[in-house]
CSV table of C-alpha atoms in Angstrom, one decimal:
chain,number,residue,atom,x,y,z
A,1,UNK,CA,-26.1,74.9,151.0
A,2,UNK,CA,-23.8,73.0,153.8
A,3,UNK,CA,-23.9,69.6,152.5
A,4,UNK,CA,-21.8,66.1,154.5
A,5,UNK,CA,-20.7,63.3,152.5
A,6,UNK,CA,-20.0,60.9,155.0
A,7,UNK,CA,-17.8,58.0,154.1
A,8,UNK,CA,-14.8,59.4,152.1
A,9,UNK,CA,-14.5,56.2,149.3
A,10,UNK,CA,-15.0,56.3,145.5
A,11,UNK,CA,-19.0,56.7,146.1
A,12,UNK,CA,-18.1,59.6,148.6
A,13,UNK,CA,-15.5,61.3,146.7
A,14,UNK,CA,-17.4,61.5,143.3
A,15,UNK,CA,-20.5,62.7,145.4
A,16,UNK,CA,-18.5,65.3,147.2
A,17,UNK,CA,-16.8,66.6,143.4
A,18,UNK,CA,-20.5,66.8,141.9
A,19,UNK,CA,-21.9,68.5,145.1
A,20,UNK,CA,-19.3,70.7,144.8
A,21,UNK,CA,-19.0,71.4,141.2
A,22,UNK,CA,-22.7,72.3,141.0
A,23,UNK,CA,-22.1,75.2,144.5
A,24,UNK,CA,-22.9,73.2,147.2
A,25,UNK,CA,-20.2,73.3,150.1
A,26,UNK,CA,-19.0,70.0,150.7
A,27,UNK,CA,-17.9,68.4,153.6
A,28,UNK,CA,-16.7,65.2,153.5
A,29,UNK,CA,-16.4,62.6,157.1
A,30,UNK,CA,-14.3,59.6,156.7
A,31,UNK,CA,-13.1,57.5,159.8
A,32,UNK,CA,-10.0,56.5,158.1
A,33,UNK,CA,-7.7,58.3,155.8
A,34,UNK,CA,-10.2,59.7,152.7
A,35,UNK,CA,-9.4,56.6,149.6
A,36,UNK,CA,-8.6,54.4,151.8
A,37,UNK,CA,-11.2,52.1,152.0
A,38,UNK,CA,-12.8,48.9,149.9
A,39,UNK,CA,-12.5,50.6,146.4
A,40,UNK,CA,-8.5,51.1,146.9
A,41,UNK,CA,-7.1,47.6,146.7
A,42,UNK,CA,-9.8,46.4,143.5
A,43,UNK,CA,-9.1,46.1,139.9
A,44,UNK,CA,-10.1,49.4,138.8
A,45,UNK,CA,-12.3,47.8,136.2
A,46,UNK,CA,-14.9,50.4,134.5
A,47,UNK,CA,-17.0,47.4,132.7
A,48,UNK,CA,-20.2,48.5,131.4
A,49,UNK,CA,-20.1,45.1,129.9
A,50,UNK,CA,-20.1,43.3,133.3
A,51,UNK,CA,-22.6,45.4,135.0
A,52,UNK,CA,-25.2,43.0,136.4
A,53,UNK,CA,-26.5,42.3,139.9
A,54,UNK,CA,-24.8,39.1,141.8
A,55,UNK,CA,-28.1,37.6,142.3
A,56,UNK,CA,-29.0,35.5,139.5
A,57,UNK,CA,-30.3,32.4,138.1
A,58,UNK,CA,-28.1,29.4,140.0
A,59,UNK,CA,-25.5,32.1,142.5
A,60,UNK,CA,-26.8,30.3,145.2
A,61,UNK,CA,-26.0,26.9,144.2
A,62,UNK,CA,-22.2,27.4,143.4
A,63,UNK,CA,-22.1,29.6,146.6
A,64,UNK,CA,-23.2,26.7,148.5
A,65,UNK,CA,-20.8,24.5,146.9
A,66,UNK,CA,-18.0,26.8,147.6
A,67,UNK,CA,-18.9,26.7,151.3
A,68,UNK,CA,-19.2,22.9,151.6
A,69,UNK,CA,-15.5,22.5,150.2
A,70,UNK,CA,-14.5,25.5,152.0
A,71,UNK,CA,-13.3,27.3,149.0
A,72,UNK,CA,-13.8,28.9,145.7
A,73,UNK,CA,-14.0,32.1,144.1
A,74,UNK,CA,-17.5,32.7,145.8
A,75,UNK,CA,-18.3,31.1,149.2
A,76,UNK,CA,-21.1,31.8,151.7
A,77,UNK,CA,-19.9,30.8,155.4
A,78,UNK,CA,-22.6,29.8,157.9
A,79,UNK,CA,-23.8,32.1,160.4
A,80,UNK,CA,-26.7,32.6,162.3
A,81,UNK,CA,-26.7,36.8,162.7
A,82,UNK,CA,-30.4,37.4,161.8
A,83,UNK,CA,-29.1,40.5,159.7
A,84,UNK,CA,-27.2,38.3,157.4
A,85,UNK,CA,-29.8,35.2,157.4
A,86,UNK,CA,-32.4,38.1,156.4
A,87,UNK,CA,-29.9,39.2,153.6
A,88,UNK,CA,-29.5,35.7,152.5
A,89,UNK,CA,-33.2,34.9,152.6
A,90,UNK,CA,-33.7,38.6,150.2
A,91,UNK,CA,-30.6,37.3,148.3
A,92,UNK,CA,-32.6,33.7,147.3
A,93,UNK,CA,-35.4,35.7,146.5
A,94,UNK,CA,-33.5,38.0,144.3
A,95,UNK,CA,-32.0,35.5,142.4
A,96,UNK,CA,-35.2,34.6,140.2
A,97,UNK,CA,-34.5,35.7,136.5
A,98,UNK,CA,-37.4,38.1,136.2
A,99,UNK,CA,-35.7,39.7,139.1
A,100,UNK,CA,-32.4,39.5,137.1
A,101,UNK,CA,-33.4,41.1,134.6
A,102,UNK,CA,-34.5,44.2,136.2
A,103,UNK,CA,-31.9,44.8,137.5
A,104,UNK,CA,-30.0,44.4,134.3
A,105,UNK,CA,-32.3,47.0,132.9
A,106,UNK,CA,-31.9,49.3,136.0
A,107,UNK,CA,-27.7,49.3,136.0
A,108,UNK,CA,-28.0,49.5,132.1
A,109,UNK,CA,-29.8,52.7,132.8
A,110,UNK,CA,-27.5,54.1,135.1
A,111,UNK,CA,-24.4,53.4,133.8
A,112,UNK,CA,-25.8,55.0,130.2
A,113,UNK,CA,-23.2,58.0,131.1
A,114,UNK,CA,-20.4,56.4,132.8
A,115,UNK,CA,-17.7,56.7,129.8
A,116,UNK,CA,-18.3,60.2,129.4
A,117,UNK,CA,-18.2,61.3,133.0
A,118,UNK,CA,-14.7,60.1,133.2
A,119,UNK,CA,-13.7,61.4,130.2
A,120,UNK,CA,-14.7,64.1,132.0
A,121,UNK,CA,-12.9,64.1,134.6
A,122,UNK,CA,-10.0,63.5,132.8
A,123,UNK,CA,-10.9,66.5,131.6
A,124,UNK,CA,-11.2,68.7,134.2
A,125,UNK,CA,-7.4,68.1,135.1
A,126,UNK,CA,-8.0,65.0,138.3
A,127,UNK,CA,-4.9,63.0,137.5
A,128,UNK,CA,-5.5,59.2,137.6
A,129,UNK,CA,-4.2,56.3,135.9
A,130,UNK,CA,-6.9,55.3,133.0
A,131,UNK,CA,-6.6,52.3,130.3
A,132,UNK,CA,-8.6,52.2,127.2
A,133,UNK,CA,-7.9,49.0,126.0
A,134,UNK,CA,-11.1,47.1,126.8
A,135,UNK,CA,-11.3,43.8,128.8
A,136,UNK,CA,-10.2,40.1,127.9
A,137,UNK,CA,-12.3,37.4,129.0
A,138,UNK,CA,-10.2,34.3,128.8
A,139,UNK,CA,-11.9,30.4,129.0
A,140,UNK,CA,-9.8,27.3,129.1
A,141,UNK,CA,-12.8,25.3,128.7
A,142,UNK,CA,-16.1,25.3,126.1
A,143,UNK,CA,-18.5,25.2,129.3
A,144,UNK,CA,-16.5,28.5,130.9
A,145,UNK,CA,-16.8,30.6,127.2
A,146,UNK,CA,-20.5,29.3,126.9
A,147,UNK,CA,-21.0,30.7,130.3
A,148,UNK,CA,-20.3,34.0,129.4
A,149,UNK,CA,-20.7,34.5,125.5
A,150,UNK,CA,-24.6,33.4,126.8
A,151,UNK,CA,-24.5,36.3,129.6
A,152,UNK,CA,-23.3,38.9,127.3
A,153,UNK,CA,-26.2,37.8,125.0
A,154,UNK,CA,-28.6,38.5,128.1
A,155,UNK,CA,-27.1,42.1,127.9
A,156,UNK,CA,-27.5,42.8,124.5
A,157,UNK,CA,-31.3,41.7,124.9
A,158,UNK,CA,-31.9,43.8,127.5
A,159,UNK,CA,-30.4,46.4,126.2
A,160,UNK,CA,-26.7,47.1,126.5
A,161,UNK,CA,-25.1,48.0,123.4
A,162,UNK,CA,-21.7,48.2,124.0
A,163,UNK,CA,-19.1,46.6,121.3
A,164,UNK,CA,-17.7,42.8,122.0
A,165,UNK,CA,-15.8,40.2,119.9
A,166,UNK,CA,-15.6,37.1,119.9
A,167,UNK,CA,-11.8,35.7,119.7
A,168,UNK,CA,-10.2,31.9,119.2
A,169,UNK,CA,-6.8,31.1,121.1
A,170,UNK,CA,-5.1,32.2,118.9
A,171,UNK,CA,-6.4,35.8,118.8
A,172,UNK,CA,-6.5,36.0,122.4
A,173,UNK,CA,-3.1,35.4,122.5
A,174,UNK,CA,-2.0,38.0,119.8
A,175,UNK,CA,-3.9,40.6,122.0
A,176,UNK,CA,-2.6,39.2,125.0
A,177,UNK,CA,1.3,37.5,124.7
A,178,UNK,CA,1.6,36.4,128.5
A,179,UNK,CA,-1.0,34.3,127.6
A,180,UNK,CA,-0.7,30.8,127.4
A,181,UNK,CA,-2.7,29.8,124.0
A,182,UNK,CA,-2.7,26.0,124.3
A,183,UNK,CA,-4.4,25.9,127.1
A,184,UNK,CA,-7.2,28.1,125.9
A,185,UNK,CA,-10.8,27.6,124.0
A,186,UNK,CA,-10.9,31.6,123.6
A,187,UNK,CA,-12.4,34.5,124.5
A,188,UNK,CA,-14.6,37.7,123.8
A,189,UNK,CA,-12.9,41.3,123.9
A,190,UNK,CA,-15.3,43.6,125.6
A,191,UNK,CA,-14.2,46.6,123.4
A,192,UNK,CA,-16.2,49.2,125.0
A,193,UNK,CA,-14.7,48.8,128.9
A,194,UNK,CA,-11.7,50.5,130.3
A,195,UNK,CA,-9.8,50.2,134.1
A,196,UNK,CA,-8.3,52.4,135.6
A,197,UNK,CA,-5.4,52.5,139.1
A,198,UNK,CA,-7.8,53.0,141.6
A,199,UNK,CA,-5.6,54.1,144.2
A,200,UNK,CA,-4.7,57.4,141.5
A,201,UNK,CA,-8.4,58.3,141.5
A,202,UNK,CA,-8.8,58.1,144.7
A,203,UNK,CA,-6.0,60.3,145.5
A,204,UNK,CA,-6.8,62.0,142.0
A,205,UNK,CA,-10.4,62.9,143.5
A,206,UNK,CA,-9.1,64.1,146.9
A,207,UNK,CA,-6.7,66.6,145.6
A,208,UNK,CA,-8.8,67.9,143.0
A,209,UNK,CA,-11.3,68.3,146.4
A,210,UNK,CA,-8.2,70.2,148.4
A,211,UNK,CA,-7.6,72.0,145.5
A,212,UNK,CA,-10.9,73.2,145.6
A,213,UNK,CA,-11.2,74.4,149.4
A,214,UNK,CA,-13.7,71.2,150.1
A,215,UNK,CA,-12.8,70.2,153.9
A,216,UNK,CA,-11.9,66.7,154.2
A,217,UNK,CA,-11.7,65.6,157.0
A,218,UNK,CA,-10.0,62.5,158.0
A,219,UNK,CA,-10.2,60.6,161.1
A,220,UNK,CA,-13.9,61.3,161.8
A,221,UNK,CA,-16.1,58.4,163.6
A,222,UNK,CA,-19.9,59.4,162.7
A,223,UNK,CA,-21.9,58.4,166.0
A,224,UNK,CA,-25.5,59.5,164.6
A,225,UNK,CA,-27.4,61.5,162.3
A,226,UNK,CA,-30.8,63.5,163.5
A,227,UNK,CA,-32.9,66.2,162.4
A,228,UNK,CA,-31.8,70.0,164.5
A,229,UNK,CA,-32.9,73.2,163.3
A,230,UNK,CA,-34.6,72.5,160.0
A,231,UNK,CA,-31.5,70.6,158.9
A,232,UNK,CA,-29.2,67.4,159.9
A,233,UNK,CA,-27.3,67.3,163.4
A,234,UNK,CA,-24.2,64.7,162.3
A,235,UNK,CA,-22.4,63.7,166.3
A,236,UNK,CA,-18.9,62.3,166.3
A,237,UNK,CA,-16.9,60.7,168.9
A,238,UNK,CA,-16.1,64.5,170.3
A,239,UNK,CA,-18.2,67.1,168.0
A,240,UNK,CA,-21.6,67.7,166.5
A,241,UNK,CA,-21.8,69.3,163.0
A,242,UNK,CA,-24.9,71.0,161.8
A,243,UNK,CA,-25.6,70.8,157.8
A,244,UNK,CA,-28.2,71.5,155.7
A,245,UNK,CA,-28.2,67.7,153.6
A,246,UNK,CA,-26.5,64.7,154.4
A,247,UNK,CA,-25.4,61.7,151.9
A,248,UNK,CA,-24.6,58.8,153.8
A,249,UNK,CA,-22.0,56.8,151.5
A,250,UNK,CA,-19.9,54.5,154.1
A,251,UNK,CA,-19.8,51.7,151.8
A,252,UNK,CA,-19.9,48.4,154.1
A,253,UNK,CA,-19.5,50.7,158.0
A,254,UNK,CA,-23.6,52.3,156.4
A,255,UNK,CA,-25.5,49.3,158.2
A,256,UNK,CA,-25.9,51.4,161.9
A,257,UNK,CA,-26.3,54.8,159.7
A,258,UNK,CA,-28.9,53.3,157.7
A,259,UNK,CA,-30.8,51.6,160.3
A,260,UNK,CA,-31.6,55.5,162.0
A,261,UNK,CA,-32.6,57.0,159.0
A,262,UNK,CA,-35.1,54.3,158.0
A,263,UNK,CA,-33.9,51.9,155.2
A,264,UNK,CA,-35.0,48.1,156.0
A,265,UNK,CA,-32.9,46.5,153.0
A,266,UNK,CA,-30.5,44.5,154.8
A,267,UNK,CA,-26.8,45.4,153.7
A,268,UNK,CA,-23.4,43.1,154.6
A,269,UNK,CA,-20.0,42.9,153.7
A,270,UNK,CA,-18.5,40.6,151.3
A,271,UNK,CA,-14.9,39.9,151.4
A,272,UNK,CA,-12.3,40.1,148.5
A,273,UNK,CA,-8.8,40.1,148.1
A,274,UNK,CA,-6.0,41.5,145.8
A,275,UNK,CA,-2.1,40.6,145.2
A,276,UNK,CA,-0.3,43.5,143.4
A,277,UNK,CA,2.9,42.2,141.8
A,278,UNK,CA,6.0,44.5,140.1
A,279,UNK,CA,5.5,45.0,136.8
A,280,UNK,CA,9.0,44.0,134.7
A,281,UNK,CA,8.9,40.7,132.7
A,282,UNK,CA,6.4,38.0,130.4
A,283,UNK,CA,3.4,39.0,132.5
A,284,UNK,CA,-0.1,40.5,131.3
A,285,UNK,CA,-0.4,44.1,130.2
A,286,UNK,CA,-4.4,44.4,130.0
A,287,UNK,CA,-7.2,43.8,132.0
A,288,UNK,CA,-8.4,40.1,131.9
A,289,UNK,CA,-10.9,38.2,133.4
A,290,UNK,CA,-10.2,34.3,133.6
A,291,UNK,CA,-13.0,32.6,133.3
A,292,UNK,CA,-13.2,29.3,135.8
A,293,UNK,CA,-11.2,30.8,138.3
A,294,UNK,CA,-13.5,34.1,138.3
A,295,UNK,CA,-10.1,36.3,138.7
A,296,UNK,CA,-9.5,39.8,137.6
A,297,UNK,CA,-5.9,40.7,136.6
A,298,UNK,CA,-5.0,44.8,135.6
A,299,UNK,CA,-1.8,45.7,134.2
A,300,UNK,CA,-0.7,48.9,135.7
A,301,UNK,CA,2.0,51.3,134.5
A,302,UNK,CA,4.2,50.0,136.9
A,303,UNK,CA,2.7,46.8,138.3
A,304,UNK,CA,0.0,44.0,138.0
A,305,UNK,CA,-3.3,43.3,140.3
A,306,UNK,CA,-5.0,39.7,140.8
A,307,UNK,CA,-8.4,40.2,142.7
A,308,UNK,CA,-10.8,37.5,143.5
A,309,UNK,CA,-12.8,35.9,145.5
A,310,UNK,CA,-16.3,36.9,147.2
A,311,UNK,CA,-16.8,35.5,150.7
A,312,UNK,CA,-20.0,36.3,152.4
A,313,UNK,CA,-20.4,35.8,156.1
A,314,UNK,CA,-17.7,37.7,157.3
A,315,UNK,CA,-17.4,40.9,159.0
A,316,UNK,CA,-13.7,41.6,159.3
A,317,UNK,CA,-11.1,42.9,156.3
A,318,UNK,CA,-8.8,40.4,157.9
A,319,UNK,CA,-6.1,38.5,155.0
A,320,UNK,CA,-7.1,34.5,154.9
A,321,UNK,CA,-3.3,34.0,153.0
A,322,UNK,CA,-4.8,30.3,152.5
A,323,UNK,CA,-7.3,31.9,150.4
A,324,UNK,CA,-4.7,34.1,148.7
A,325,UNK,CA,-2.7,31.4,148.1
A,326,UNK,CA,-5.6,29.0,146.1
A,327,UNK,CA,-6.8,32.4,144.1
A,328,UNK,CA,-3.0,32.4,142.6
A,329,UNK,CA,-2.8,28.6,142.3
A,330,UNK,CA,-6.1,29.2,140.2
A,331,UNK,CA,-4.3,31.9,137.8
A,332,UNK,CA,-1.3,30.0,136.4
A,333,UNK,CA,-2.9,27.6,133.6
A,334,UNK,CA,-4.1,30.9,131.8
A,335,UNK,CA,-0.6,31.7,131.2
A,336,UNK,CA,2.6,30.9,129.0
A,337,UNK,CA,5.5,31.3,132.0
A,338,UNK,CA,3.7,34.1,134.4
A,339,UNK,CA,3.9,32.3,137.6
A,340,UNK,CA,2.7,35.1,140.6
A,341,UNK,CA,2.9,32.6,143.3
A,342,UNK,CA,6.6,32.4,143.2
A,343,UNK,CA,7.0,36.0,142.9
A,344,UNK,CA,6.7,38.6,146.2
A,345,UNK,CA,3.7,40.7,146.6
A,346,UNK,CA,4.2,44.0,146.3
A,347,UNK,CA,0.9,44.4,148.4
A,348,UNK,CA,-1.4,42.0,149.7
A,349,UNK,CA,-5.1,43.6,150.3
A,350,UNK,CA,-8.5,42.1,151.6
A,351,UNK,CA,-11.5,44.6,152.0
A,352,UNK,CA,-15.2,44.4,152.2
A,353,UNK,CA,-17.8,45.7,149.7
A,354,UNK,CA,-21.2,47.0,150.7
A,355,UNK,CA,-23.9,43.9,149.3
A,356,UNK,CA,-27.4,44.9,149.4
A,357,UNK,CA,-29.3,41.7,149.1
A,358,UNK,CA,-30.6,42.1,145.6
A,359,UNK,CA,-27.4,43.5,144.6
A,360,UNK,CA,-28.3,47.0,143.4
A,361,UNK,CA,-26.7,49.5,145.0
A,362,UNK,CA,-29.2,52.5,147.6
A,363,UNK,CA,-29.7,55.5,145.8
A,364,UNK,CA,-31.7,58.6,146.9
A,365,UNK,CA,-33.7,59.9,149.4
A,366,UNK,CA,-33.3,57.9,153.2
A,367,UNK,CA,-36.6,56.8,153.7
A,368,UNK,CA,-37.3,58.4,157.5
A,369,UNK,CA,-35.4,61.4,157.7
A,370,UNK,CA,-35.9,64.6,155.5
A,371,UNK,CA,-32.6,65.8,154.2
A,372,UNK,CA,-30.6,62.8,154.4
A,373,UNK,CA,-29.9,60.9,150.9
A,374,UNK,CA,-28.2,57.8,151.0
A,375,UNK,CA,-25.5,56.2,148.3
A,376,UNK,CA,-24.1,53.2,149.0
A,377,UNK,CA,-24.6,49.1,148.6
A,378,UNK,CA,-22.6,49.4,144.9
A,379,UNK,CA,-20.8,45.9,145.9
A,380,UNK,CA,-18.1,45.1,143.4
A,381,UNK,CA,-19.1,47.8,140.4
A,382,UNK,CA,-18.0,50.8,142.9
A,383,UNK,CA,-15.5,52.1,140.0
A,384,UNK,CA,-17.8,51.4,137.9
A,385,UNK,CA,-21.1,53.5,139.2
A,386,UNK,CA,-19.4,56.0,141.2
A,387,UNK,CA,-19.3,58.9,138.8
A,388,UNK,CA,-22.8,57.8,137.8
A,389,UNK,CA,-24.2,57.6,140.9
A,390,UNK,CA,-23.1,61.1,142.3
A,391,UNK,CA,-24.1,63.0,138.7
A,392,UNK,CA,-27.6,61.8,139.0
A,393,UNK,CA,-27.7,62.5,143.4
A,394,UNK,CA,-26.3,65.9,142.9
A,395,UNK,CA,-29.4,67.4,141.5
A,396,UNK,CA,-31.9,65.6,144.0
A,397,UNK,CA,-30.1,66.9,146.8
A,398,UNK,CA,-29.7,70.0,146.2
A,399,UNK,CA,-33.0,70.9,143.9
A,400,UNK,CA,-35.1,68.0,144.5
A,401,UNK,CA,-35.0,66.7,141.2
A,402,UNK,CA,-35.0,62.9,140.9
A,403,UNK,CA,-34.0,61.3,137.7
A,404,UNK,CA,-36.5,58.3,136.4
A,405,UNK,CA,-32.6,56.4,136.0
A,406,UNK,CA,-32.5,56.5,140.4
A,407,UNK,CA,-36.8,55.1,140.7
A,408,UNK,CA,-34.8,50.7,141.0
A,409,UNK,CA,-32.7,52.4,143.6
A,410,UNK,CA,-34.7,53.7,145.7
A,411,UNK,CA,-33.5,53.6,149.9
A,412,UNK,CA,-37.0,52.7,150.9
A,413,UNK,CA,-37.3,49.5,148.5
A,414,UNK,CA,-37.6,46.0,149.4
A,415,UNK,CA,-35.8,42.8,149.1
């Protein structure tokens, strides 16, 4: 069976390698260069323990605030496109805790395998850049670790069992010496999570693909998708290919794709942004999350990553350096003498992740065409549920069996 994976991302990539690894033959479409996308300039983080959908009790409030003082780690900026004021209006709607919970339940679900799929990976000899180490939520304030120690007890209620502790300044800083512990309340190490460089599993995934004879190919504007001969027609800018199944994982460039094959659950982009800094000197050397500023750091092999910031609204990659600038400013008080807004980027990086409007990602069969599957809308947990997603698609596309875990997923839902 002839199967396209078109988008060529993490969702993409893992799709392809299951497809693949279970006989299908694999093609994969990317307009760009294959990794190159939203997933390449991110944190890496694989966090079970941070797997929830945006939409939740009081987003919308500190979204709004963020917009009136035209900054913040999550801002919503106005506009009147009647695909993004539908979103907005699904968003809202999504936000009510029963809702919230859910979807807690649902990514709990999904995620149930995620550890050992990329153990298994690892495994099968793709080369890429994985931490065990866990992640370190940082507060400098009691309000900022209530916050969160009250989130992760949601979790465990609903269901997540993955292993946390709680830490004091002083604990936090022994696990963490960059650190600055005078400034800190504490912290909780979430024991279970890992991270990993996501550029070496994208480029990890893609060779394993070469290596196998999958045909990537690179370059490759999708115009449309129809039905021809009992199978899917796929037209480019200057060809037509003809498959058997199609899985339409394009990450924030879905929207037109999804809109012929018959999904109604509006889909946008939301901006972030990364600084990657050398790695020599007093700087962090584990993943962390900093509480108030809602800022991820990684420590690489060879360098450090600072990502932040979720703007909504927008419909370009392009870098706002102002915004940058005030993630960075936001960093500094965390930390004994790390100061990354003196230093020189190594690379600066804004990209935008595919946001369904209640922030689960679209999983399974497209809801108007026969043969066309759809995987994409993962927002910022694309590391995260890649290898999860494509495990459990595999099997639907190519036998028809569909996995109770995929049933909150669903293409054809509603906001």
């Amino acid at each position: 069976m002839r199967v396209a994976v078109i988008g060529g991302g993490i969702i993409g990539l893992c799709c392809a390698y299951e497809l693949d690894r279970a006989g299908a033959e694999a093609v994969v479409l990317e307009r760009g260069a294959a990794g190159s996308g939203a997933s390449r300039g991110n944190t890496g983080w694989v966090c079970p323990s941070f797997t929830y959908p945006l939409p939740g009790p009081g987003i919308i409030r500190e979204g709004l605030r963020g917009m009136l003082r035209g900054g913040g780690p999550l801002a919503i900026r106005p506009t009147l496109d009647p695909t993004f004021v539908r979103w907005l209006l699904g968003f809202r709607r999504s936000a009510a805790r029963d809702r919230w919970e859910k979807g807690v339940s649902a990514l709990i679900a999904l995620n149930r395998r995620t550890l050992e799929l990329f153990d298994a990976y690892a495994a099968a000899g793709i080369d890429f850049e994985m931490h065990r180490s866990g992640l370190l939520l940082v507060a400098t304030t009691e309000a900022g670790l209530a916050s969160y120690a009250a989130l992760f007890g949601e979790l465990r209620r609903l269901g997540f069992e993955g292993e946390s502790r709680a830490l004091n300044s002083a604990e936090a800083k022994e696990r963490e010496p960059a650190l600055a512990a005078e400034n800190l309340i504490g912290g909780v190490h979430a024991v279970v999570d890992r991270y990993v460089r996501p550029e070496s599993l994208l480029e990890g995934l893609a060779g394993c693909l070469r290596g196998r004879r999958v045909e990537l190919r690179e370059g490759v504007e999708v115009a449309g998708i129809e039905a021809a001969n009992g199978g899917i027609r796929i037209r480019t800018a200057d060809d037509a290919l003809d498959v058997d199944r199609a899985v339409v994982a394009a990450g924030a460039s879905s929207p037109p794709l999804l809109r012929r094959v018959g999904v109604s659950l509006p889909l946008v982009g939301a901006r972030g942004y990364s600084f990657t800094f050398g790695g020599d000197g007093l700087r962090p050397q584990h993943a962390l999350y900093l509480a108030e500023a809602k800022v991820g750091i990684s420590a690489y092999e060879d360098s450090v990553r600072v990502a932040g910031v979720f703007e909504l609204g927008h419909s370009s990659d392009r870098l706002n350096r102002r915004r940058l600038r005030a993630m960075l400013a936001t960093v500094e008080p965390y930390f004994e003498d790390w100061r990354p807004a003196e230093e020189t980027a190594l690379l600066e990086w804004a990209g935008l992740r595919p946001m369904t409007a209640d922030g689960l990602p679209l999983i399974g069969r497209a809801p108007a065409l026969e043969n066309v599957y759809v995987a994409t809308g993962h927002g910022m947990l694309g590391v995260t549920l890649a290898p999860a997603t494509a495990a459990l698609l595999a099997p639907l596309v190519l036998e028809g069996r569909s996995a109770p875990e995929l049933a909150p997923f669903d293409p054809a839902r509603r906001a």
